[in-house]
Short mmCIF file of C-alpha atoms in Angstrom, two decimals:
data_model
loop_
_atom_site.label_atom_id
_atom_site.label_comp_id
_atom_site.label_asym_id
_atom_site.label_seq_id
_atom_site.Cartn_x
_atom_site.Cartn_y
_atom_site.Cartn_z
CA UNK X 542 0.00 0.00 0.00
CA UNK X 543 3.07 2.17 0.74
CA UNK X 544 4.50 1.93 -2.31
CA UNK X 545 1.64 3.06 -4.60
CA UNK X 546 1.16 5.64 -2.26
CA UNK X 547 4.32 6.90 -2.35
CA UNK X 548 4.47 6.42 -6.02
CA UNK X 549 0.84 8.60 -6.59
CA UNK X 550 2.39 11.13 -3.92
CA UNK X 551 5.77 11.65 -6.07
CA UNK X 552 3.91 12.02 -9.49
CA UNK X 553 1.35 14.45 -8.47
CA UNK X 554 3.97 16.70 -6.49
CA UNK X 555 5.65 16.78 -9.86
CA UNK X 556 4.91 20.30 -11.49
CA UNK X 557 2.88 21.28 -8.67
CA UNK X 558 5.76 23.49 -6.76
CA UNK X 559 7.54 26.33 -8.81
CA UNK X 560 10.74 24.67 -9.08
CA UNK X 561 14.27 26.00 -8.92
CA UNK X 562 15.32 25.85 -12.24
CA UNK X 563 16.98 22.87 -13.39
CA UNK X 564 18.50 21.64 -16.74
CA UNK X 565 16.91 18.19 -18.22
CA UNK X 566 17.78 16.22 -20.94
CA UNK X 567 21.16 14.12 -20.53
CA UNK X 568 22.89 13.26 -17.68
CA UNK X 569 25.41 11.70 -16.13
CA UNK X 570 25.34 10.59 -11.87
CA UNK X 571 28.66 9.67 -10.22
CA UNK X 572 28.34 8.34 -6.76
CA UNK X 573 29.65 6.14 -3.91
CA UNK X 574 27.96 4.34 -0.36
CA UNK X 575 27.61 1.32 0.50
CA UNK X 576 26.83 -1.81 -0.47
CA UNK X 577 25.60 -4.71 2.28
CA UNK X 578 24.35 -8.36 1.74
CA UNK X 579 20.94 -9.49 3.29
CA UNK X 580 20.48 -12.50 5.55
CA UNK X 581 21.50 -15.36 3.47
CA UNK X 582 24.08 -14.33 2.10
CA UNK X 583 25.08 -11.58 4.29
CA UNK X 584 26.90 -14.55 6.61
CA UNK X 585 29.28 -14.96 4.02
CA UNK X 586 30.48 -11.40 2.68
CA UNK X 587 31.24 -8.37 4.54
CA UNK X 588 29.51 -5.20 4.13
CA UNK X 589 31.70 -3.23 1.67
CA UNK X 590 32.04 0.09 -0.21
CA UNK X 591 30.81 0.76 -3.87
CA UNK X 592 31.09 3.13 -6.27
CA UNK X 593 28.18 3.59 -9.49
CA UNK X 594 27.96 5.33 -12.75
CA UNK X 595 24.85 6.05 -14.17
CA UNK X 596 23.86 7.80 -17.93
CA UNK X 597 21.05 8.66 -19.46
CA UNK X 598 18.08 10.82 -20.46
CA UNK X 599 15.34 12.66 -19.15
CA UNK X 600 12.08 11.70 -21.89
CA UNK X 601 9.89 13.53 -19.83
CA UNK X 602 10.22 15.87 -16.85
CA UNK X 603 8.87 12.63 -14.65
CA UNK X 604 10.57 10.07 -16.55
CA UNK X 605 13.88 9.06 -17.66
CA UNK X 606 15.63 6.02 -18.92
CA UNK X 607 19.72 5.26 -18.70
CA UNK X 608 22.05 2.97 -18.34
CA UNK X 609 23.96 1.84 -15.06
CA UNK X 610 27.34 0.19 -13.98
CA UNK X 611 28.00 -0.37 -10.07
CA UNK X 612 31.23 -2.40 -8.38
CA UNK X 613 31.13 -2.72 -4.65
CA UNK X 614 34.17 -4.84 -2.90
CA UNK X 615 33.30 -6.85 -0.45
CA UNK X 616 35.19 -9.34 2.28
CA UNK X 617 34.15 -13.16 2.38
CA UNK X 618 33.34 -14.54 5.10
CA UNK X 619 33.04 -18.42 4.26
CA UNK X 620 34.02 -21.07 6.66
CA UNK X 621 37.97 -21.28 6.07
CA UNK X 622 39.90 -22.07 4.25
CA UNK X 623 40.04 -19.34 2.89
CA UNK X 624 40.49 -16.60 4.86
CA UNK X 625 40.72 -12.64 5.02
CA UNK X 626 39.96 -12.63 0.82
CA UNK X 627 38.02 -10.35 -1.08
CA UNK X 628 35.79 -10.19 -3.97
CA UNK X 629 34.24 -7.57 -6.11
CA UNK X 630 30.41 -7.38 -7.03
CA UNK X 631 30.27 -5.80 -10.52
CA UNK X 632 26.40 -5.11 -12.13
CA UNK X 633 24.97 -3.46 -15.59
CA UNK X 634 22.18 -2.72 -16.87
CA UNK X 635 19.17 -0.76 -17.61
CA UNK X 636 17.41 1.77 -15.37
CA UNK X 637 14.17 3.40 -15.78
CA UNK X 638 13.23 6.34 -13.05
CA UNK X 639 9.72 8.25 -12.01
CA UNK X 640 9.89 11.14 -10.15
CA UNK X 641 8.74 15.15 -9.24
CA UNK X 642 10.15 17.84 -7.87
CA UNK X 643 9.40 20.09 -5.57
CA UNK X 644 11.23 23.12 -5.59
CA UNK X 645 14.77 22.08 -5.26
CA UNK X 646 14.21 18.93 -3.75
CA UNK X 647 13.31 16.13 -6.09
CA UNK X 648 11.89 12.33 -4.80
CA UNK X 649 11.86 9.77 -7.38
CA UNK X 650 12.05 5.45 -7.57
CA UNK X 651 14.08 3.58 -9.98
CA UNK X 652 14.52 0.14 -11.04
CA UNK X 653 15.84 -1.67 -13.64
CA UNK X 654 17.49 -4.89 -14.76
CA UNK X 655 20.88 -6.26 -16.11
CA UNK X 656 23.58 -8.70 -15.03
CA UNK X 657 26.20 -9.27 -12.51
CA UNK X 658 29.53 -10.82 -12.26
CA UNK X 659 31.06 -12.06 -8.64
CA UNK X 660 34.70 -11.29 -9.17
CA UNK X 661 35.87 -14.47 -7.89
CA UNK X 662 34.61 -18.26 -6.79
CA UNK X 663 35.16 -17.94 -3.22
CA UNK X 664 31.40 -18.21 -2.28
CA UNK X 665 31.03 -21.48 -4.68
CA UNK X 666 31.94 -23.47 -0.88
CA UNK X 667 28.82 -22.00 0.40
CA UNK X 668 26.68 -22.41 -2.48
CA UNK X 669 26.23 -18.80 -3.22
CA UNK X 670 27.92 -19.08 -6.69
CA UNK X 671 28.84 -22.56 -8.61
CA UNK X 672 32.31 -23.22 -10.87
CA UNK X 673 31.70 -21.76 -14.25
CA UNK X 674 28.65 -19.59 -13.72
CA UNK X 675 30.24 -16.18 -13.97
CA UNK X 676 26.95 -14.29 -15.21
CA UNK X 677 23.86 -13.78 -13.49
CA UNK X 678 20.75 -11.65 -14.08
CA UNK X 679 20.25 -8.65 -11.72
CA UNK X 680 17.41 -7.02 -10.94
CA UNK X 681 17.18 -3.30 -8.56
CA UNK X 682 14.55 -1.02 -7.66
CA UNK X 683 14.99 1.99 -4.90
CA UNK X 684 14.35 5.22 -4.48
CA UNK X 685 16.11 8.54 -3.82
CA UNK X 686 15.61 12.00 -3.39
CA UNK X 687 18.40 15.07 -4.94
CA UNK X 688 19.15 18.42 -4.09
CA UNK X 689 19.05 20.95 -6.69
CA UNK X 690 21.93 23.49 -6.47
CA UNK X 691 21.73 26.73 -7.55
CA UNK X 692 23.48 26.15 -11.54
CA UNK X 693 20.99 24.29 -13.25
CA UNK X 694 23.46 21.53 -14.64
CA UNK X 695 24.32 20.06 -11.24
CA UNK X 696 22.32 17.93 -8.33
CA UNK X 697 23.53 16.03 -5.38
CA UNK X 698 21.69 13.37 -4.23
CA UNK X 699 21.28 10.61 -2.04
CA UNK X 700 19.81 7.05 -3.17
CA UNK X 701 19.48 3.59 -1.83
CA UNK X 702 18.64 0.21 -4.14
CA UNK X 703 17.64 -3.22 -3.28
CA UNK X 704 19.25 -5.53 -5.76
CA UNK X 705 17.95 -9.68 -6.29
CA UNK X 706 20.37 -12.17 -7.87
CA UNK X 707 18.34 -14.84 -8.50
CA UNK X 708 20.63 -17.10 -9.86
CA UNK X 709 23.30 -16.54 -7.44
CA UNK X 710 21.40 -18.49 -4.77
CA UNK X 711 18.75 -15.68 -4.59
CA UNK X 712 21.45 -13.07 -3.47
CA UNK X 713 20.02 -10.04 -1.76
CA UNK X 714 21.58 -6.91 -1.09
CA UNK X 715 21.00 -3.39 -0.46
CA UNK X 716 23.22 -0.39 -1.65
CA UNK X 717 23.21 3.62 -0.82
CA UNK X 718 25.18 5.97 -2.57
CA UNK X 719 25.35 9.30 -2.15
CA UNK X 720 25.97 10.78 -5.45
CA UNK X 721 26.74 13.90 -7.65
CA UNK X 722 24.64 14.73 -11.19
CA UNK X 723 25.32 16.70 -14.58
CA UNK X 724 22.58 17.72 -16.40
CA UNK X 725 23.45 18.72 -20.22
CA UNK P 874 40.23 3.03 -29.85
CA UNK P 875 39.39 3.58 -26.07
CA UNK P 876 36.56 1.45 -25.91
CA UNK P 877 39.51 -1.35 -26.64
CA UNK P 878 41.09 -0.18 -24.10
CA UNK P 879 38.61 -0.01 -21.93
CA UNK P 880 37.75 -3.51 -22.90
CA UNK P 881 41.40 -4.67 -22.83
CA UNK P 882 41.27 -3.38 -18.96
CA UNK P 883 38.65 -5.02 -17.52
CA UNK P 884 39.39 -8.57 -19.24
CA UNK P 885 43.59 -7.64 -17.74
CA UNK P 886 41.70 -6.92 -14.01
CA UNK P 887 39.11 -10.43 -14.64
CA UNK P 888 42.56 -12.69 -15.62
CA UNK P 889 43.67 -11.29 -12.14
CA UNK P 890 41.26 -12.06 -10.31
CA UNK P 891 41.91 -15.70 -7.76
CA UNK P 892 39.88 -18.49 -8.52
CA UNK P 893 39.35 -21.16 -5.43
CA UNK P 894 40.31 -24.94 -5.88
CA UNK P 895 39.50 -26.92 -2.99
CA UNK P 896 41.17 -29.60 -1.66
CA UNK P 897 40.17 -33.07 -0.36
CA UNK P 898 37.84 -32.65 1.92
CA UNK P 899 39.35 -33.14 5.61
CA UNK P 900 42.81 -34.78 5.92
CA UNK P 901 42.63 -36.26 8.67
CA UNK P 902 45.58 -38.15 10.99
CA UNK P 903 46.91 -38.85 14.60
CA UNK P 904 44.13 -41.39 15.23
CA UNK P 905 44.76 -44.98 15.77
CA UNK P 906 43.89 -46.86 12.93
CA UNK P 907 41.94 -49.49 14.16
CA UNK P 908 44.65 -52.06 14.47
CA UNK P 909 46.46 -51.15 17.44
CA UNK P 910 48.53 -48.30 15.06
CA UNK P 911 48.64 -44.53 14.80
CA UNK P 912 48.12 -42.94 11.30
CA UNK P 913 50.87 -40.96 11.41
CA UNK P 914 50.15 -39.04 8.36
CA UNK P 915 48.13 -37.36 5.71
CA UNK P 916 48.47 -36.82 2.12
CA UNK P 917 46.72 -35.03 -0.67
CA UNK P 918 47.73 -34.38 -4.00
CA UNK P 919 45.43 -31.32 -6.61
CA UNK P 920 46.30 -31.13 -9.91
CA UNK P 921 45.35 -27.97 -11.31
CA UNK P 922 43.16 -27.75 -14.28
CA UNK P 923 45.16 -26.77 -16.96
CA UNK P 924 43.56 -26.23 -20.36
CA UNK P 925 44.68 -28.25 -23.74
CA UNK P 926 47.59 -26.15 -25.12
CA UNK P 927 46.52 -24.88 -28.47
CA UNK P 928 48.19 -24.93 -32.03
CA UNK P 929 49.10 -20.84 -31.36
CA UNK P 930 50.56 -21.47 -27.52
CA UNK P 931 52.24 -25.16 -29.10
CA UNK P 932 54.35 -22.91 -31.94
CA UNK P 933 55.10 -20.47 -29.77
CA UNK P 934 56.89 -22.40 -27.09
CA UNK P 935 58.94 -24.14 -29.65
CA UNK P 936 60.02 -21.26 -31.36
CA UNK P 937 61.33 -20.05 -27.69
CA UNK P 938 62.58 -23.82 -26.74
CA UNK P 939 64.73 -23.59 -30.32
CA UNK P 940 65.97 -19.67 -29.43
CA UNK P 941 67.08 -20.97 -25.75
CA UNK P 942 68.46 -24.52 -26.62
CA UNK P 943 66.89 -25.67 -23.66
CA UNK P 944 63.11 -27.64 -23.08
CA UNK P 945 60.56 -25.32 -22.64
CA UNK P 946 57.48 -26.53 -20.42
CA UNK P 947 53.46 -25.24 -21.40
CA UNK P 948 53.13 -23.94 -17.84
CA UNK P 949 55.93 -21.80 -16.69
CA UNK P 950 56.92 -19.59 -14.10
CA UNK P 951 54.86 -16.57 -13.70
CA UNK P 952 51.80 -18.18 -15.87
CA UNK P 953 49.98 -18.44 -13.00
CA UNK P 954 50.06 -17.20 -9.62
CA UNK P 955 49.03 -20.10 -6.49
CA UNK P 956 49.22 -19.79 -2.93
CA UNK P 957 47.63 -22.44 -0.62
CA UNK P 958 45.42 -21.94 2.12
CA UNK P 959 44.99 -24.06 4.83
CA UNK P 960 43.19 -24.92 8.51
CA UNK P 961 43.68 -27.47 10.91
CA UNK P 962 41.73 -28.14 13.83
CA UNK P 963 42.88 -30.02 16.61
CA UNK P 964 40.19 -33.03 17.63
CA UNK P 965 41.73 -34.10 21.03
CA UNK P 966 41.61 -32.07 24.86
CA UNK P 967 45.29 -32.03 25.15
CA UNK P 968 47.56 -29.90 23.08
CA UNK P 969 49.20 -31.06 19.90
CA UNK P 970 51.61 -30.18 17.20
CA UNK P 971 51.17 -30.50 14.06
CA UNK P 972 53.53 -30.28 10.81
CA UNK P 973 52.41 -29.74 7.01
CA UNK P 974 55.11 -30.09 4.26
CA UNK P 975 54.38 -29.20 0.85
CA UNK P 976 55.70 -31.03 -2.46
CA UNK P 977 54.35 -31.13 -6.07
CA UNK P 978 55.04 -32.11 -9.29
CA UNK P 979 56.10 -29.60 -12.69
CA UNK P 980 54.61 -31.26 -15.98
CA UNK P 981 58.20 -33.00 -16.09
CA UNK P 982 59.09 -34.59 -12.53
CA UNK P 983 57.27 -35.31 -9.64
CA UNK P 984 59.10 -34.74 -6.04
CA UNK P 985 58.55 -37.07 -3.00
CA UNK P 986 60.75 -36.85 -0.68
CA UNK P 987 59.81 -40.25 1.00
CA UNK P 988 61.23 -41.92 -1.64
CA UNK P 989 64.31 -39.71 -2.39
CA UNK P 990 67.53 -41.45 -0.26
CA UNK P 991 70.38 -38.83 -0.06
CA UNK P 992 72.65 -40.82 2.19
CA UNK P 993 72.62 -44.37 3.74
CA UNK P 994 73.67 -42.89 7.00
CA UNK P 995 71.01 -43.84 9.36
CA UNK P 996 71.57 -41.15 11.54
CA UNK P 997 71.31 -38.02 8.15
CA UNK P 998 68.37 -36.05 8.25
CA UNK P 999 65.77 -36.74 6.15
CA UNK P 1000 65.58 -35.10 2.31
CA UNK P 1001 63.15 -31.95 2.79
CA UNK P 1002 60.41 -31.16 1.79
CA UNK P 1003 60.18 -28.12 -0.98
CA UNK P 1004 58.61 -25.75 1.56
CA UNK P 1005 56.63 -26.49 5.24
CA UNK P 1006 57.80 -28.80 7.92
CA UNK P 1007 57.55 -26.34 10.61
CA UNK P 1008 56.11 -27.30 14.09
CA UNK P 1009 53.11 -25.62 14.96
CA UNK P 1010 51.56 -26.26 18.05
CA UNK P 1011 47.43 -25.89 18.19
CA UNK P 1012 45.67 -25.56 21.47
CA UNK P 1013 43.18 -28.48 22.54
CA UNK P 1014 40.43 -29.00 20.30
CA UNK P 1015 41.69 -25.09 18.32
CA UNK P 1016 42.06 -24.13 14.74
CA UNK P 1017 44.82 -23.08 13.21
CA UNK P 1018 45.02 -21.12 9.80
CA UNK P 1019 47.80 -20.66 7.49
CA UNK P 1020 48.73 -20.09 4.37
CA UNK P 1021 51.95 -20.89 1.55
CA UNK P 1022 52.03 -17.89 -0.03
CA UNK P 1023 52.67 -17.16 -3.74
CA UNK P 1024 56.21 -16.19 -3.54
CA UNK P 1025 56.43 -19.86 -1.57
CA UNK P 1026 55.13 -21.68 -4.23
CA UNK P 1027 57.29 -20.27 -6.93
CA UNK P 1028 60.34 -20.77 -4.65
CA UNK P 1029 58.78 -24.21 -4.53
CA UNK P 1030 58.36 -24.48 -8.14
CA UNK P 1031 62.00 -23.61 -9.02
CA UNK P 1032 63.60 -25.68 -6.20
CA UNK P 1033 61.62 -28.20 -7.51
CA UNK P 1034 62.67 -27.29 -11.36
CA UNK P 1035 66.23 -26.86 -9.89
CA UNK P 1036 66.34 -30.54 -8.33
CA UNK P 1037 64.80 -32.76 -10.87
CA UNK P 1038 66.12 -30.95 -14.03
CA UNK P 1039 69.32 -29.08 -12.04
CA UNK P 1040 70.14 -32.01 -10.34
CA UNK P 1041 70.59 -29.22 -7.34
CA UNK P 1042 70.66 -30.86 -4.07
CA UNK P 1043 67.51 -30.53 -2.27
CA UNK P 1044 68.73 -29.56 0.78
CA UNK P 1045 70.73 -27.07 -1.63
CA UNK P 1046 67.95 -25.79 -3.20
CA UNK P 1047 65.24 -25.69 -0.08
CA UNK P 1048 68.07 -23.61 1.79
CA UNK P 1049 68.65 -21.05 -0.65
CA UNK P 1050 66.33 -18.21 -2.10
CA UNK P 1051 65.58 -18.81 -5.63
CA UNK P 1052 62.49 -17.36 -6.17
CA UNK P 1053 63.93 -14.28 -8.20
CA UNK P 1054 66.55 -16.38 -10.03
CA UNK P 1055 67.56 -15.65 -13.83
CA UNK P 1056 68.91 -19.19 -14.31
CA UNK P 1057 70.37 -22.50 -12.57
CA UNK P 1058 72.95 -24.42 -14.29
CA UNK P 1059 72.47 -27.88 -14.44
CA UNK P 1060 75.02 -30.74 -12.55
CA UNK P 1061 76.11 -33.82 -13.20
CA UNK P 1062 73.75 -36.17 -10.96
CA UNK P 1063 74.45 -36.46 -7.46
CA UNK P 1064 76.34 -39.50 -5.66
CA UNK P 1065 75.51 -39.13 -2.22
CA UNK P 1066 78.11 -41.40 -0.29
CA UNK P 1067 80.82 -40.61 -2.72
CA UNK P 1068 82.77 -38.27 -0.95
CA UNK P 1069 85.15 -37.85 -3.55
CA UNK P 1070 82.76 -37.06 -5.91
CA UNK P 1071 81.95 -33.39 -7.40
CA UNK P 1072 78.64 -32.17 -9.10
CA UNK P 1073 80.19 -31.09 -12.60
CA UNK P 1074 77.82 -28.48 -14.35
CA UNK P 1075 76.52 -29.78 -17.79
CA UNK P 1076 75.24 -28.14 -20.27
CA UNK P 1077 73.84 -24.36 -20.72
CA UNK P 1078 72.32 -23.00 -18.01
CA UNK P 1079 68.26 -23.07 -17.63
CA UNK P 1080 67.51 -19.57 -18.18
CA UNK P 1081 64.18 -18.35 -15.92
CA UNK P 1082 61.75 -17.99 -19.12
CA UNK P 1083 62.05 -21.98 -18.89
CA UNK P 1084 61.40 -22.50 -15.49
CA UNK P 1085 58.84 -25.01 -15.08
CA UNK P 1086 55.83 -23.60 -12.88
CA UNK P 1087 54.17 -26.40 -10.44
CA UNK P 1088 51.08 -27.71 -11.90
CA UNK P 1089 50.29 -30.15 -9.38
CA UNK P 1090 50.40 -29.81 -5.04
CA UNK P 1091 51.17 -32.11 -3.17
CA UNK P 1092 50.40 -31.99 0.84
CA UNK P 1093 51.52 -34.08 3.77
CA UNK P 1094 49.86 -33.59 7.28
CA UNK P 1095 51.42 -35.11 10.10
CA UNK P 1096 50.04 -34.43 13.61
CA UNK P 1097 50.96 -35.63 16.84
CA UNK P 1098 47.27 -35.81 17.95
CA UNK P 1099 43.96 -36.57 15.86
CA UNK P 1100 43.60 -33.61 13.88
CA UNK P 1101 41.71 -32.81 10.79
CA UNK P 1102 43.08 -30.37 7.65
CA UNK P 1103 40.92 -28.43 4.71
CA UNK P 1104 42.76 -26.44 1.93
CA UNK P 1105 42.02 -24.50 -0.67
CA UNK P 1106 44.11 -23.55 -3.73
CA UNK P 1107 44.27 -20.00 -4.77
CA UNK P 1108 45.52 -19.50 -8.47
CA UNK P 1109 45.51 -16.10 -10.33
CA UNK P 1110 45.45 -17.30 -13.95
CA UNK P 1111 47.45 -14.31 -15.58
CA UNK P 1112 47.98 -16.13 -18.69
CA UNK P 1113 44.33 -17.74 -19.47
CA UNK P 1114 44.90 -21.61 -19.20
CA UNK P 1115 43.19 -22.44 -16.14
CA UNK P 1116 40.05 -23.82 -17.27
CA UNK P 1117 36.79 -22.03 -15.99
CA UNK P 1118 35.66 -25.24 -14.36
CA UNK P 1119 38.26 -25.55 -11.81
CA UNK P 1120 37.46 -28.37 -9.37
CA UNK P 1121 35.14 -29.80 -11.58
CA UNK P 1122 36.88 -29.57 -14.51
CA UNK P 1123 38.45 -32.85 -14.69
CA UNK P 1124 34.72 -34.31 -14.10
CA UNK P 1125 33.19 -32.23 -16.94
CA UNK P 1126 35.22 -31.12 -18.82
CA UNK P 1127 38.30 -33.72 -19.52
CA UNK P 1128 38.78 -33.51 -22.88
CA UNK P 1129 39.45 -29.77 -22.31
CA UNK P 1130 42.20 -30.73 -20.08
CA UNK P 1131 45.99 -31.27 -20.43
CA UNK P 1132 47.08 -34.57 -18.95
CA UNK P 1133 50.54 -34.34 -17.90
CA UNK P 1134 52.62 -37.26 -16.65
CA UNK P 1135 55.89 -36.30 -14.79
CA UNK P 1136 58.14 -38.70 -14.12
CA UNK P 1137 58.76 -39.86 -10.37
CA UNK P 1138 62.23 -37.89 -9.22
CA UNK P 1139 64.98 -40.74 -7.93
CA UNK P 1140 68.63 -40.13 -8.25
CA UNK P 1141 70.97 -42.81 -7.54
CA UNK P 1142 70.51 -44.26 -4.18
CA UNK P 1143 73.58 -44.37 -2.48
CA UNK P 1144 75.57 -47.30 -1.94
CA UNK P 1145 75.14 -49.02 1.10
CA UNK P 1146 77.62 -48.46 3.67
CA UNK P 1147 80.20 -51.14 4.93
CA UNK P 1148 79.81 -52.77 7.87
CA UNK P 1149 82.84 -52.42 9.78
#
């Protein structure tokens, strides 16, 4: 109930507010957080930092579509051997965001789909990953809200996702990022 | 241009990257045996998945084997990367010690040193292992974790490369630090009681772009109480020859893989020595 709530509340605030002017079209988001595993897999790997790229286009003022790549590193955590190694989370894919603004504060919800690569095996002993599947489908939705600044081309924002890895033994994890965007 | 390189970057960082091999699961030793005896010891042996070498990787090595007048192996020193991870945990209440030696095999010789006899003097010490054989105690019923690092290993693989092909004395080769060595030269083979004897060196000496890289580990766990070891084997493939599979490779896959079959290391045993 929250969600379409939420959803209905963010869409209709869109437009209502005069705005502080802001530039849309392309853009590009650069940002860094966190990234953290959820129970089930979260016994295994270490909560760990991550950094994410986004590009892409506003179609409409509400609506935009772009492309996303994300790496977070993370510490396993299997039973050992081994110990004290490492292994990076990489994801892709497509993103798709709703949102309004009001004034200079926007609140929007993303999602999308892709894939995602575990940098290394060292979870096949637990199950998470198996020897030879490199590739898995991802799948993320979130939401976010940005700070306008005062030149039109830039926004700071702060955004958390929920990403599934369904063939990674159902892999859930949650990321923030606090991040930094150009708008052509 | 820079989407190559791009491209070219992230495939360099992915070869980097460790892949996990895991070892048999639980050595386990320093229990009686059933009949009145105490297993004493341990042993596991991995052979790393290596890939079929192809037509490309097959010229190439004999255009550098006719350039250095010397055998060239398919896997050599600095192809891949391994280290070897390892825990014990002690099963018994009192306190025990424990010792883990590590051996292996190139795709030319295998080294045992159980079966290598350096001297007929009862009282010598025995031929080393190529790394290991250090006493660690473990608390009652603890865990221990350890590791042979990759700079181990590739000491291990040259001593190793140094002995069977070098005819280097193990006890020679385990003593000194090779692991940044351009070459070895190799001897004439060893007579162990002949004291007169001298190692002559033969032929041109094995220059480092020939070293032979370890393609198979070899473990031996010997406790002094009932204890129980896991490993894993890390290897960084930097050259693109261990196949994706890994463990299961040689299950799936073995038509993919390279069989190699190294010849069991045994110099001259010595002569026995006159009763007097």
């Amino acid at each position: 109930m929250k969600g379409p709530l939420a959803l209905t509340l963010v869409v209709a605030l869109g437009g209502v507010a005069e705005a502080r002017p802001a530039s849309s079209g392309w853009y590009a988001e650069a940002g860094f957080g966190a990234t953290l595993f959820l129970p089930g897999t979260a016994e295994y790997a270490k909560p760990g930092p991550n950094v994410e790229l986004r590009l892409g286009r506003d179609l409409f003022s509400w609506f935009s579509l772009g492309i996303v790549v994300a790496a977070s590193s993370h510490e396993a955590t299997p039973p050992p051997p081994p110990e004290d190694e490492w292994f990076q989370l990489y994801r892709g894919g497509a993103d798709a965001r709703i949102g309004g603004r009001i004034d200079r504060l926007a609140l929007f919800l993303e999602g999308g789909a892709g894939v995602a690569l575990f940098s290394s095996n060292v979870l096949d002993k637990v199950g998470v990953t198996e020897p030879g599947d490199t590739f898995a489908l991802a799948f993320h939705a979130g939401a976010g809200f940005e700070y306008q600044l005062e030149n039109r081309h830039y926004a700071i924002g702060l955004a958390g996702d929920a990403v599934l890895i369904p063939q990674f033994d159902a892999a859930r994890a949650v990321g923030t990022r606090l991040y930094l965007r150009y708008t052509y | 241009m820079k989407k190559l390189s791009l491209f070219a970057l992230v495939v360099a960082a992915c070869t980097n990257d460790p892949a996990y091999i895991p070892g048999d699961m639980g050595l386990e030793a320093g229990m009686a045996d059933g009949m009145g005896e105490m297993v004493a010891e341990a042993r596991s042996s991995l052979s790393l998945p290596i890939e079929t070498e192809t037509m490309e990787d097959a010229a190439a090595r004999a255009e550098l084997a006719a350039q250095l007048g010397v055998d060239v192996p398919y896997v050599r020193i600095g192809d891949i990367e391994v280290s070897i991870e390892w825990t014990a945990k002690n099963l018994d209440p009192t306190e025990g010690i424990f010792e883990l030696q590590l051996n292996g095999a190139n795709e030319f010789f295998e080294y045992d040193p159980s079966v290598i006899v350096l001297s007929s003097d009862d009282e010598a010490p025995e031929t080393p292992g190529l790394d290991g054989d250090i006493p660690i105690r473990i608390p009652p019923n603890g865990t221990m974790s350890g590791i042979f690092r990759e700079d181990q290993v590739r000491e291990a693989s040259i001593d190793l490369d140094a002995i069977t092909r070098g005819n280097v004395n193990p006890f020679n080769a385990n003593l000194s630090i090779n692991k940044n060595a351009e070459s070895f030269q190799p001897m004439t083979p060893p007579m162990p009681d002949d004291e007169d004897y001298v190692q002559m060196p033969i032929g041109d000496p094995i220059p480092r772009a020939a070293f032979a890289q370890m393609i198979r580990i070899d473990l031996v766990f010997k406790p002094s109480t009932h204890m129980i070891l896991e490993y894993v084997v890390r290897v960084r493939d930097l050259r693109g020859i261990v196949h994706e599979l890994l463990g299961d490779a040689m299950a799936e896959a073995p038509g993919e893989l390279t069989v190699f079959e190294p010849m069991e290391y045994a110099p001259m045993p010595p002569m026995p020595m006159p009763m007097p």
